[in-house]
Amino acid sequence: MESQSDSASAQNERSQQQHLPNLLQSVNVKYVKLGYHYLVSNALYLLLVPLIAAASMHLSSLTSEDFLLLWDKLRFNLVAVVLSSTLIVSLSTIYFMKRPRPVYLLDFACYKPDSACKCPRESFMEQSARAGSFTEENLAFQKKILERSGLGQSTYFPEALLTSPPNPCMAEARKEAETVMFGAIDDLLQKSGLNPKDIGILIVNCSLFNPTPSLSAMVVNHYKLRGNIISYNLGGMGCSAGLISIDLAKHLLQVHRNSYALVVSMENITLNWYMGNNRSMLVSNCIFRVGGAAILLTNRRSERRRSKYQLIHTVRTHKGADGRSYGCVFQEEDGNGKIGVALSKDLMAVAGEALKSNITTLGPLVLPMSEQLIFFFTLVMRKVFKMKVKPYIPDFKLAFEHFCIHAGGRAVLDELEKNLALSEWHMEPSRMTLYRFGNTSSSSLWYELGYMEAEGRMRKGNRTWQIAFGSGFKCNSAVWRALRTINPAKEKNPWSEEIHEFPVRVPKVEAVRA
């Protein structure tokens, strides 16, 4: 009897479960959050609609006599009307004169080296062994880094380092710089149809190679740019220097009317391949590869129609006042006098702090009010009421459709994917850029944007967040809005001929064949 009773109660419980489903399973929290987001984002419209309806009803009840009475009152207060009108016109004129000029991205181009410069992982290890500078232990260390780096078999190395023996010298470094810069600029000029003489602002950034004459002077000489060009050469500013160049160009375009600004972002490997045995300096050897990008900006309103993007925000964060941040990426000599760039074990922690500072400034500029309210209330509960509440990480997917995260390495991408709660789809451009081209320093963001265009992802009105980290330590952001839908069939970039092969699965560890 007792077992029958238990069986009956179990059946009764199962029937109740069928009729009363679990609330947490029946309600999708994601849609609740989206509903809250749309409610708060459109709160102003929801409040204005009743007011407009009430005003319309009141106006509809007015007669012609009421309007004549209003006109008589305004006529007898002519001075007040004139003063009010003058004030409105004056304030409107000041506003339109003082507001920032829009900055448009007309087009951009990324350099794709010749196939002869491809450097599979096995070729890299062979060249490292032939150099005769590395111990067996450190060759094994580099192999281990390569296997976990996320780099594929088609990244590029400079010609001088692919010869046997390697030939790193000033002449070869100049050759690499000219090949990359001129290759990207030639493609850009062909795509845009711009006459080089029309370029009024030139900014070139390269962190580790700064010859005399400068890289910007190389460009001026090669393209015979005009004598009054405003040119800058940025050095030693790391992988985030590309966005620093964009920010500088933006400020210059606020001053110089009807101008075109050419930004060239690259790095040079020929003279910066580390030939010693300090492991903190060997990591850079394994992940940096040849690449560069040229970007054409303008403030001409007449160019808006054919421009691709409009620059909405730039946010720069510099943590150099802190000693640990300043020294986490440091170029110096090792114990044997070999120059290299040492990466500190604190790098990920420093990058996290810089990112936090950057998004704290960027968040209020881009996040919808729904996210800002949650963040504010969470902060009040933690700081004012001392409640044990987890810090709220805003959902930046509500502010941006696309993310270009500097392809500095697999560990950086993994951390940002987790901390910003991004999906594999959002991270795909960064991971595929790292796989296909390696870490191309400041130009990597543009290979990522090129990937999105080649995939047909970019639609009119889409917002893109570019974010990069660099020595110093710096974290910089740029926000772009697409002015038109990008048709991949009409675009030419390094991905165009092989985009059908992507995305690919990148294993956590990919063995280097002996």
Coordinates of N, CA and C in Angstrom, one line a residue, residues 63-287:
T63 N -10.3 78.3 -32.3 CA -11.0 78.8 -33.4 C -10.2 79.9 -34.1
S64 N -10.7 80.4 -35.2 CA -9.9 81.5 -35.9 C -9.8 82.7 -35.1
E65 N -10.8 83.0 -34.2 CA -10.8 84.1 -33.3 C -9.6 84.0 -32.3
D66 N -9.4 82.8 -31.9 CA -8.2 82.6 -30.9 C -6.9 82.9 -31.6
F67 N -6.7 82.5 -32.8 CA -5.5 82.8 -33.6 C -5.3 84.3 -33.8
L68 N -6.4 85.0 -34.1 CA -6.4 86.4 -34.3 C -6.0 87.1 -33.1
L69 N -6.5 86.7 -31.9 CA -6.2 87.2 -30.7 C -4.7 87.0 -30.3
L70 N -4.1 85.8 -30.7 CA -2.7 85.6 -30.5 C -1.9 86.5 -31.3
W71 N -2.3 86.7 -32.6 CA -1.5 87.6 -33.5 C -1.5 89.0 -33.0
D72 N -2.6 89.5 -32.4 CA -2.7 90.9 -31.9 C -1.7 91.0 -30.7
K73 N -1.6 90.0 -29.9 CA -0.7 90.1 -28.7 C 0.7 90.1 -29.2
L74 N 1.1 89.3 -30.2 CA 2.5 89.3 -30.7 C 2.8 90.6 -31.4
R75 N 1.8 91.2 -32.1 CA 2.0 92.5 -32.8 C 2.3 93.6 -31.8
F76 N 1.6 93.6 -30.7 CA 1.8 94.7 -29.7 C 3.1 94.4 -28.8
N77 N 3.7 93.3 -29.0 CA 5.0 92.9 -28.3 C 6.1 92.7 -29.4
L78 N 6.2 93.6 -30.3 CA 7.1 93.4 -31.5 C 8.5 93.4 -31.0
V79 N 8.9 94.2 -30.0 CA 10.3 94.2 -29.5 C 10.7 92.9 -29.0
A80 N 9.8 92.3 -28.2 CA 10.1 91.0 -27.5 C 10.3 89.9 -28.6
V81 N 9.4 90.0 -29.6 CA 9.4 89.0 -30.7 C 10.8 89.1 -31.5
V82 N 11.1 90.3 -31.8 CA 12.4 90.6 -32.6 C 13.6 90.1 -31.7
L83 N 13.6 90.5 -30.5 CA 14.8 90.1 -29.6 C 14.8 88.6 -29.5
S84 N 13.7 87.9 -29.3 CA 13.7 86.5 -29.2 C 14.2 85.8 -30.5
S85 N 13.7 86.3 -31.6 CA 14.1 85.8 -32.9 C 15.6 85.9 -33.1
T86 N 16.1 87.1 -32.8 CA 17.5 87.4 -32.9 C 18.4 86.5 -32.1
L87 N 17.9 86.3 -30.8 CA 18.7 85.4 -29.9 C 18.7 84.0 -30.5
I88 N 17.6 83.5 -31.0 CA 17.5 82.1 -31.5 C 18.4 82.0 -32.7
V89 N 18.4 83.0 -33.6 CA 19.2 82.9 -34.8 C 20.7 83.0 -34.4
S90 N 21.1 83.8 -33.4 CA 22.5 84.0 -33.0 C 23.0 82.7 -32.4
L91 N 22.2 82.1 -31.5 CA 22.6 80.8 -30.8 C 22.7 79.7 -31.8
S92 N 21.8 79.7 -32.8 CA 21.9 78.6 -33.8 C 23.1 78.8 -34.7
T93 N 23.4 80.0 -35.0 CA 24.7 80.3 -35.8 C 25.9 79.9 -35.1
I94 N 26.0 80.2 -33.8 CA 27.2 79.8 -33.0 C 27.3 78.3 -32.9
Y95 N 26.1 77.7 -32.7 CA 26.1 76.2 -32.6 C 26.7 75.5 -33.8
F96 N 26.2 76.0 -35.0 CA 26.6 75.4 -36.2 C 28.0 75.7 -36.6
M97 N 28.5 76.8 -36.1 CA 29.9 77.2 -36.4 C 30.9 76.5 -35.5
K98 N 30.5 76.2 -34.2 CA 31.4 75.7 -33.3 C 31.3 74.1 -33.2
R99 N 30.3 73.5 -33.7 CA 30.2 72.1 -33.6 C 31.3 71.4 -34.4
P100 N 31.8 70.2 -33.9 CA 32.9 69.6 -34.6 C 32.5 69.2 -36.1
R101 N 33.5 69.3 -37.0 CA 33.3 68.9 -38.3 C 33.3 67.4 -38.4
P102 N 32.4 66.9 -39.2 CA 32.4 65.4 -39.3 C 33.6 64.9 -40.0
V103 N 34.1 63.8 -39.6 CA 35.3 63.2 -40.2 C 34.8 61.9 -40.9
Y104 N 35.1 61.7 -42.2 CA 34.7 60.6 -42.9 C 35.9 59.7 -43.3
L105 N 35.7 58.4 -43.3 CA 36.7 57.5 -43.9 C 36.3 57.2 -45.3
L106 N 37.0 57.7 -46.2 CA 36.7 57.6 -47.6 C 36.9 56.1 -48.1
D107 N 38.1 55.6 -47.7 CA 38.4 54.2 -48.0 C 39.7 53.8 -47.3
F108 N 40.1 52.5 -47.3 CA 41.3 52.1 -46.7 C 41.8 50.9 -47.5
A109 N 43.1 50.6 -47.4 CA 43.7 49.4 -48.1 C 44.7 48.8 -47.1
C110 N 44.8 47.4 -47.2 CA 45.7 46.7 -46.4 C 46.7 46.0 -47.4
Y111 N 48.0 46.0 -47.0 CA 49.0 45.4 -47.9 C 49.0 43.9 -47.7
K112 N 49.1 43.2 -48.9 CA 49.2 41.7 -48.9 C 50.5 41.4 -49.6
P113 N 51.5 40.9 -48.9 CA 52.8 40.5 -49.5 C 52.7 39.4 -50.5
D114 N 53.8 39.3 -51.3 CA 53.9 38.2 -52.3 C 53.9 36.9 -51.6
S115 N 53.4 35.9 -52.3 CA 53.4 34.5 -51.7 C 54.8 34.0 -51.4
A116 N 55.8 34.6 -52.1 CA 57.2 34.1 -51.8 C 57.6 34.5 -50.4
C117 N 56.9 35.4 -49.7 CA 57.2 35.8 -48.4 C 56.5 35.0 -47.3
K118 N 55.7 34.0 -47.7 CA 54.9 33.3 -46.8 C 55.9 32.5 -45.9
C119 N 55.5 32.4 -44.6 CA 56.4 31.8 -43.6 C 55.7 30.8 -42.8
P120 N 55.5 29.6 -43.2 CA 54.9 28.5 -42.4 C 55.6 28.4 -41.1
R121 N 55.0 27.8 -40.1 CA 55.6 27.6 -38.8 C 56.9 26.8 -38.9
E122 N 56.9 25.8 -39.8 CA 58.1 25.0 -39.9 C 59.3 25.8 -40.5
S123 N 59.0 26.7 -41.5 CA 60.0 27.6 -42.0 C 60.6 28.5 -41.0
F124 N 59.7 29.0 -40.1 CA 60.2 29.9 -39.1 C 61.1 29.2 -38.2
M125 N 60.8 28.0 -37.8 CA 61.7 27.2 -36.9 C 63.0 26.9 -37.6
E126 N 63.0 26.6 -38.9 CA 64.2 26.3 -39.7 C 65.1 27.5 -39.7
Q127 N 64.5 28.7 -39.9 CA 65.3 30.0 -40.0 C 65.9 30.3 -38.6
S128 N 65.1 30.0 -37.6 CA 65.6 30.3 -36.2 C 66.8 29.4 -35.9
A129 N 66.7 28.1 -36.4 CA 67.8 27.2 -36.1 C 69.1 27.6 -36.9
R130 N 68.9 28.0 -38.2 CA 70.0 28.4 -39.0 C 70.7 29.7 -38.5
A131 N 69.9 30.5 -37.8 CA 70.5 31.7 -37.3 C 71.7 31.5 -36.4
G132 N 71.7 30.3 -35.7 CA 72.8 30.0 -34.8 C 72.9 30.8 -33.5
S133 N 71.9 31.5 -33.2 CA 71.9 32.4 -32.0 C 71.1 31.8 -30.9
F134 N 70.3 30.8 -31.1 CA 69.4 30.3 -30.1 C 69.8 29.0 -29.5
T135 N 69.7 28.8 -28.2 CA 70.0 27.5 -27.6 C 68.9 26.5 -28.0
E136 N 69.2 25.2 -27.8 CA 68.2 24.2 -28.1 C 67.0 24.4 -27.2
E137 N 67.2 24.8 -25.9 CA 66.1 25.0 -25.0 C 65.2 26.1 -25.5
N138 N 65.8 27.2 -26.0 CA 65.0 28.3 -26.5 C 64.4 28.1 -27.9
L139 N 65.0 27.2 -28.7 CA 64.3 26.8 -29.9 C 63.0 26.0 -29.6
A140 N 63.1 25.2 -28.6 CA 62.0 24.4 -28.1 C 60.9 25.3 -27.5
F141 N 61.4 26.4 -26.8 CA 60.4 27.3 -26.3 C 59.7 28.1 -27.4
Q142 N 60.4 28.5 -28.4 CA 59.7 29.2 -29.5 C 58.7 28.3 -30.2
K143 N 59.1 27.0 -30.4 CA 58.2 26.0 -31.0 C 56.9 25.9 -30.2
K144 N 57.1 25.9 -28.9 CA 55.9 25.8 -28.0 C 55.0 27.0 -28.1
I145 N 55.6 28.2 -28.2 CA 54.8 29.4 -28.4 C 54.1 29.4 -29.7
L146 N 54.8 29.0 -30.8 CA 54.1 28.9 -32.1 C 52.9 28.0 -32.1
E147 N 53.1 26.8 -31.5 CA 52.0 25.8 -31.5 C 50.8 26.3 -30.8
R148 N 50.9 27.3 -29.9 CA 49.8 27.8 -29.1 C 49.4 29.3 -29.5
S149 N 50.0 29.8 -30.5 CA 49.9 31.2 -30.9 C 48.6 31.6 -31.6
G150 N 48.0 30.6 -32.3 CA 46.8 30.9 -33.1 C 47.2 31.4 -34.5
L151 N 48.5 31.4 -34.9 CA 48.9 31.7 -36.2 C 48.8 30.5 -37.1
G152 N 48.4 30.8 -38.4 CA 48.3 29.7 -39.4 C 49.6 29.6 -40.2
Q153 N 49.5 28.9 -41.3 CA 50.6 28.6 -42.1 C 50.9 29.6 -43.3
S154 N 50.2 30.7 -43.3 CA 50.3 31.6 -44.5 C 50.7 33.0 -44.0
T155 N 51.2 33.2 -42.9 CA 51.7 34.5 -42.5 C 52.9 34.9 -43.2
Y156 N 53.3 36.2 -43.2 CA 54.4 36.7 -44.0 C 55.6 37.2 -43.1
F157 N 56.8 37.0 -43.7 CA 58.0 37.4 -43.0 C 58.8 38.2 -44.1
P158 N 59.6 39.2 -43.6 CA 60.4 40.0 -44.6 C 61.4 39.2 -45.3
E159 N 61.7 39.5 -46.6 CA 62.7 38.8 -47.4 C 64.0 38.6 -46.7
A160 N 64.5 39.7 -46.0 CA 65.8 39.7 -45.4 C 65.9 38.6 -44.4
L161 N 64.8 38.2 -43.7 CA 64.9 37.2 -42.7 C 64.6 35.8 -43.2
L162 N 64.2 35.7 -44.5 CA 63.9 34.4 -45.1 C 65.1 33.9 -45.9
T163 N 66.1 34.7 -46.1 CA 67.3 34.2 -46.8 C 68.2 33.4 -45.8
S164 N 69.1 32.7 -46.4 CA 70.0 31.9 -45.6 C 71.5 32.3 -45.9
P165 N 72.2 32.9 -44.9 CA 71.7 33.3 -43.6 C 70.9 34.5 -43.7
P166 N 70.1 34.9 -42.6 CA 69.3 36.1 -42.6 C 70.2 37.3 -42.8
N167 N 69.7 38.4 -43.4 CA 70.5 39.6 -43.7 C 69.8 40.8 -43.2
P168 N 69.7 41.0 -41.8 CA 69.1 42.2 -41.3 C 70.0 43.4 -41.3
C169 N 69.7 44.4 -42.1 CA 70.5 45.6 -42.3 C 69.6 46.8 -42.6
M170 N 70.1 48.0 -42.5 CA 69.4 49.2 -42.8 C 68.7 49.2 -44.2
A171 N 69.5 48.8 -45.2 CA 69.0 48.8 -46.5 C 67.8 47.9 -46.7
E172 N 67.9 46.7 -46.1 CA 66.7 45.8 -46.2 C 65.5 46.2 -45.4
A173 N 65.8 46.9 -44.2 CA 64.7 47.5 -43.4 C 64.0 48.6 -44.2
R174 N 64.7 49.4 -44.9 CA 64.1 50.5 -45.7 C 63.3 49.8 -46.9
K175 N 63.8 48.8 -47.4 CA 63.1 48.1 -48.5 C 61.8 47.5 -48.0
E176 N 61.8 46.9 -46.8 CA 60.6 46.4 -46.2 C 59.6 47.5 -46.0
A177 N 60.0 48.6 -45.4 CA 59.1 49.7 -45.2 C 58.5 50.3 -46.4
E178 N 59.4 50.5 -47.5 CA 58.9 51.0 -48.7 C 57.9 50.1 -49.4
T179 N 58.2 48.8 -49.4 CA 57.3 47.8 -50.0 C 55.9 47.8 -49.4
V180 N 55.9 47.8 -48.0 CA 54.6 47.8 -47.3 C 53.9 49.1 -47.5
M181 N 54.5 50.2 -47.2 CA 53.8 51.5 -47.3 C 53.3 51.8 -48.7
F182 N 54.2 51.7 -49.7 CA 53.8 52.0 -51.1 C 52.8 51.0 -51.6
G183 N 52.9 49.8 -51.2 CA 51.9 48.8 -51.7 C 50.5 49.1 -51.2
A184 N 50.4 49.5 -49.9 CA 49.1 49.9 -49.3 C 48.6 51.2 -49.9
I185 N 49.5 52.2 -50.0 CA 49.0 53.5 -50.6 C 48.6 53.4 -52.0
D186 N 49.4 52.6 -52.8 CA 49.0 52.4 -54.2 C 47.6 51.9 -54.4
D187 N 47.3 50.8 -53.6 CA 46.0 50.2 -53.6 C 44.9 51.3 -53.2
L188 N 45.2 52.1 -52.2 CA 44.2 53.0 -51.7 C 44.0 54.1 -52.7
L189 N 45.0 54.6 -53.4 CA 44.8 55.7 -54.4 C 44.1 55.1 -55.6
Q190 N 44.3 53.9 -55.9 CA 43.6 53.3 -57.0 C 42.1 53.1 -56.7
K191 N 41.8 52.7 -55.4 CA 40.4 52.5 -55.0 C 39.7 53.9 -54.9
S192 N 40.3 54.9 -54.4 CA 39.7 56.2 -54.1 C 39.7 57.1 -55.3
G193 N 40.6 56.9 -56.3 CA 40.8 57.8 -57.4 C 41.3 59.2 -57.0
L194 N 41.9 59.3 -55.9 CA 42.4 60.6 -55.4 C 43.8 60.9 -56.0
N195 N 44.0 62.1 -56.4 CA 45.3 62.6 -56.8 C 46.2 62.9 -55.6
P196 N 47.4 62.3 -55.6 CA 48.3 62.5 -54.4 C 48.5 64.0 -54.0
K197 N 48.4 64.9 -55.0 CA 48.6 66.3 -54.7 C 47.5 66.9 -53.9
D198 N 46.3 66.1 -53.8 CA 45.2 66.6 -53.0 C 45.3 66.3 -51.5
I199 N 46.3 65.5 -51.2 CA 46.5 65.1 -49.7 C 47.1 66.3 -49.0
G200 N 46.5 66.7 -48.0 CA 47.0 67.9 -47.2 C 47.6 67.5 -45.9
I201 N 47.3 66.3 -45.4 CA 47.8 65.8 -44.1 C 48.3 64.4 -44.2
L202 N 49.5 64.2 -43.7 CA 50.1 62.8 -43.8 C 50.6 62.4 -42.4
I203 N 50.2 61.2 -41.9 CA 50.6 60.7 -40.6 C 51.0 59.3 -40.8
V204 N 52.3 59.0 -40.5 CA 52.8 57.6 -40.6 C 53.2 57.2 -39.2
N205 N 52.8 56.0 -38.8 CA 53.2 55.4 -37.5 C 53.9 54.1 -37.7
C206 N 55.1 54.0 -37.0 CA 55.8 52.7 -37.0 C 56.6 52.8 -35.7
S207 N 56.5 51.8 -34.8 CA 57.0 51.9 -33.5 C 58.5 51.7 -33.4
L208 N 59.1 50.7 -34.1 CA 60.5 50.3 -33.8 C 61.4 50.7 -34.9
F209 N 61.0 51.2 -36.0 CA 61.9 51.6 -37.1 C 61.7 53.1 -37.4
N210 N 62.7 53.9 -37.1 CA 62.6 55.3 -37.3 C 63.9 55.9 -37.9
P211 N 64.0 55.7 -39.3 CA 65.2 56.1 -40.0 C 65.2 57.6 -40.2
T212 N 66.3 58.1 -40.7 CA 66.4 59.5 -41.2 C 66.8 59.5 -42.6
P213 N 66.1 60.2 -43.5 CA 64.9 60.9 -43.4 C 63.8 59.9 -42.9
S214 N 62.7 60.5 -42.3 CA 61.6 59.7 -41.7 C 60.8 58.9 -42.7
L215 N 60.0 58.0 -42.2 CA 59.1 57.3 -43.1 C 58.1 58.2 -43.8
S216 N 57.6 59.2 -43.1 CA 56.7 60.2 -43.8 C 57.4 60.9 -44.9
A217 N 58.7 61.2 -44.7 CA 59.5 61.8 -45.8 C 59.6 60.9 -47.0
M218 N 59.7 59.6 -46.7 CA 59.8 58.6 -47.8 C 58.5 58.7 -48.7
V219 N 57.4 58.8 -48.0 CA 56.1 58.8 -48.7 C 56.0 60.1 -49.5
V220 N 56.4 61.3 -48.9 CA 56.3 62.5 -49.6 C 57.2 62.5 -50.8
N221 N 58.4 61.9 -50.7 CA 59.4 61.9 -51.8 C 58.8 61.0 -52.9
H222 N 58.3 59.8 -52.6 CA 57.9 58.8 -53.6 C 56.7 59.3 -54.4
Y223 N 55.7 60.0 -53.7 CA 54.5 60.4 -54.4 C 54.5 61.9 -54.8
K224 N 55.7 62.5 -54.5 CA 55.8 63.9 -54.9 C 54.7 64.8 -54.3
L225 N 54.4 64.6 -53.0 CA 53.3 65.3 -52.4 C 53.7 66.8 -52.3
R226 N 52.7 67.7 -52.1 CA 52.9 69.1 -52.2 C 53.8 69.6 -51.0
G227 N 54.4 70.8 -51.3 CA 55.4 71.3 -50.3 C 54.8 71.8 -49.0
N228 N 53.5 72.1 -49.0 CA 52.9 72.6 -47.7 C 52.2 71.6 -47.0
I229 N 52.5 70.3 -47.3 CA 51.8 69.2 -46.6 C 52.1 69.2 -45.1
I230 N 51.1 68.9 -44.3 CA 51.3 68.8 -42.8 C 51.6 67.3 -42.5
S231 N 52.9 67.0 -42.2 CA 53.3 65.6 -42.0 C 53.8 65.3 -40.6
Y232 N 53.5 64.1 -40.2 CA 53.9 63.7 -38.8 C 54.4 62.2 -39.0
N233 N 55.4 61.9 -38.1 CA 56.0 60.6 -38.1 C 56.0 60.1 -36.6
L234 N 55.1 59.2 -36.3 CA 54.9 58.7 -34.9 C 55.8 57.4 -34.7
G235 N 56.6 57.5 -33.7 CA 57.5 56.3 -33.3 C 57.4 55.9 -31.9
G236 N 57.7 54.6 -31.6 CA 57.8 54.2 -30.2 C 56.4 54.1 -29.5
M237 N 55.3 54.1 -30.2 CA 54.0 54.2 -29.5 C 53.2 52.8 -29.5
G238 N 53.9 51.8 -30.0 CA 53.3 50.4 -29.9 C 52.2 50.1 -30.8
C239 N 51.5 49.0 -30.5 CA 50.5 48.5 -31.4 C 49.2 49.4 -31.5
S240 N 49.0 50.3 -30.5 CA 47.9 51.1 -30.5 C 48.1 52.5 -31.2
A241 N 49.3 52.6 -31.9 CA 49.6 53.9 -32.5 C 48.7 54.2 -33.7
G242 N 48.1 53.1 -34.3 CA 47.2 53.4 -35.5 C 46.0 54.2 -35.1
L243 N 45.5 53.9 -33.9 CA 44.3 54.7 -33.4 C 44.8 56.1 -32.9
I244 N 46.0 56.2 -32.4 CA 46.5 57.5 -32.1 C 46.7 58.4 -33.3
S245 N 47.1 57.8 -34.4 CA 47.2 58.5 -35.7 C 45.8 58.9 -36.2
I246 N 44.8 58.1 -36.0 CA 43.4 58.4 -36.4 C 42.9 59.6 -35.6
D247 N 43.2 59.6 -34.3 CA 42.8 60.7 -33.4 C 43.5 62.0 -33.7
L248 N 44.8 61.9 -34.1 CA 45.5 63.1 -34.5 C 45.0 63.6 -35.8
A249 N 44.7 62.8 -36.7 CA 44.1 63.2 -38.0 C 42.7 63.9 -37.7
K250 N 42.0 63.3 -36.8 CA 40.7 63.9 -36.5 C 40.8 65.3 -36.0
H251 N 41.7 65.6 -35.1 CA 41.9 66.9 -34.6 C 42.5 67.9 -35.6
L252 N 43.3 67.4 -36.5 CA 43.8 68.3 -37.6 C 42.7 68.6 -38.6
L253 N 41.9 67.7 -38.8 CA 40.8 67.9 -39.7 C 39.7 68.9 -39.2
Q254 N 39.7 69.1 -37.9 CA 38.9 70.1 -37.3 C 39.4 71.5 -37.5
V255 N 40.7 71.7 -37.9 CA 41.3 73.0 -38.1 C 41.4 73.3 -39.5
H256 N 41.8 72.3 -40.4 CA 42.1 72.6 -41.8 C 40.9 72.1 -42.6
R257 N 40.2 73.1 -43.2 CA 39.0 72.9 -43.9 C 39.2 72.2 -45.3
N258 N 38.2 71.4 -45.7 CA 38.3 70.8 -47.0 C 39.6 70.1 -47.3
S259 N 40.0 69.2 -46.4 CA 41.3 68.5 -46.5 C 41.1 67.0 -46.6
Y260 N 42.1 66.4 -47.1 CA 42.3 64.9 -47.1 C 43.4 64.6 -46.2
A261 N 43.2 63.6 -45.3 CA 44.3 63.1 -44.5 C 44.6 61.6 -44.8
L262 N 45.9 61.4 -45.0 CA 46.4 60.0 -45.3 C 47.1 59.5 -44.0
V263 N 46.6 58.4 -43.5 CA 47.2 57.7 -42.3 C 47.8 56.4 -42.8
V264 N 49.1 56.1 -42.4 CA 49.7 54.9 -42.8 C 50.2 54.2 -41.5
S265 N 49.8 53.0 -41.3 CA 50.1 52.2 -40.0 C 50.8 51.0 -40.4
M266 N 52.0 50.8 -39.8 CA 52.8 49.6 -40.1 C 53.8 49.3 -38.9
E267 N 54.5 48.2 -39.0 CA 55.6 47.9 -38.2 C 56.7 47.3 -39.1
N268 N 57.9 47.3 -38.6 CA 59.1 46.8 -39.4 C 59.8 45.7 -38.6
I269 N 60.0 44.6 -39.2 CA 60.5 43.4 -38.5 C 62.0 43.2 -38.8
T270 N 62.5 43.6 -40.0 CA 63.8 43.3 -40.4 C 64.9 43.6 -39.4
L271 N 64.9 44.7 -38.8 CA 65.9 45.1 -37.8 C 65.5 44.8 -36.4
N272 N 64.3 44.2 -36.2 CA 63.8 44.0 -34.8 C 63.5 42.5 -34.5
W273 N 64.1 41.6 -35.3 CA 64.1 40.2 -34.9 C 65.1 40.0 -33.9
Y274 N 64.7 39.6 -32.7 CA 65.6 39.4 -31.6 C 66.4 38.2 -31.7
M275 N 67.8 38.3 -31.6 CA 68.7 37.2 -31.8 C 69.4 36.7 -30.5
G276 N 68.7 37.0 -29.4 CA 69.3 36.5 -28.1 C 68.5 35.4 -27.5
N277 N 68.7 35.1 -26.2 CA 68.0 34.0 -25.5 C 67.3 34.4 -24.3
N278 N 66.8 35.6 -24.2 CA 65.9 36.0 -23.1 C 64.5 35.7 -23.5
R279 N 63.9 34.8 -22.8 CA 62.6 34.3 -23.2 C 61.5 35.3 -23.3
S280 N 61.6 36.3 -22.4 CA 60.6 37.4 -22.4 C 60.6 38.2 -23.7
M281 N 61.8 38.1 -24.4 CA 62.0 38.8 -25.7 C 61.7 38.0 -26.9
L282 N 61.7 36.7 -26.7 CA 61.5 35.7 -27.8 C 60.1 35.6 -28.2
V283 N 59.1 36.0 -27.4 CA 57.7 35.9 -27.7 C 57.4 36.7 -28.9
S284 N 57.9 37.9 -29.0 CA 57.6 38.9 -30.1 C 58.1 38.3 -31.4
N285 N 59.2 37.5 -31.4 CA 59.7 36.9 -32.6 C 58.6 36.0 -33.2
C286 N 57.9 35.3 -32.3 CA 57.0 34.2 -32.8 C 55.6 34.7 -33.3
I287 N 55.2 35.9 -32.9 CA 53.9 36.4 -33.3 C 53.8 37.5 -34.2

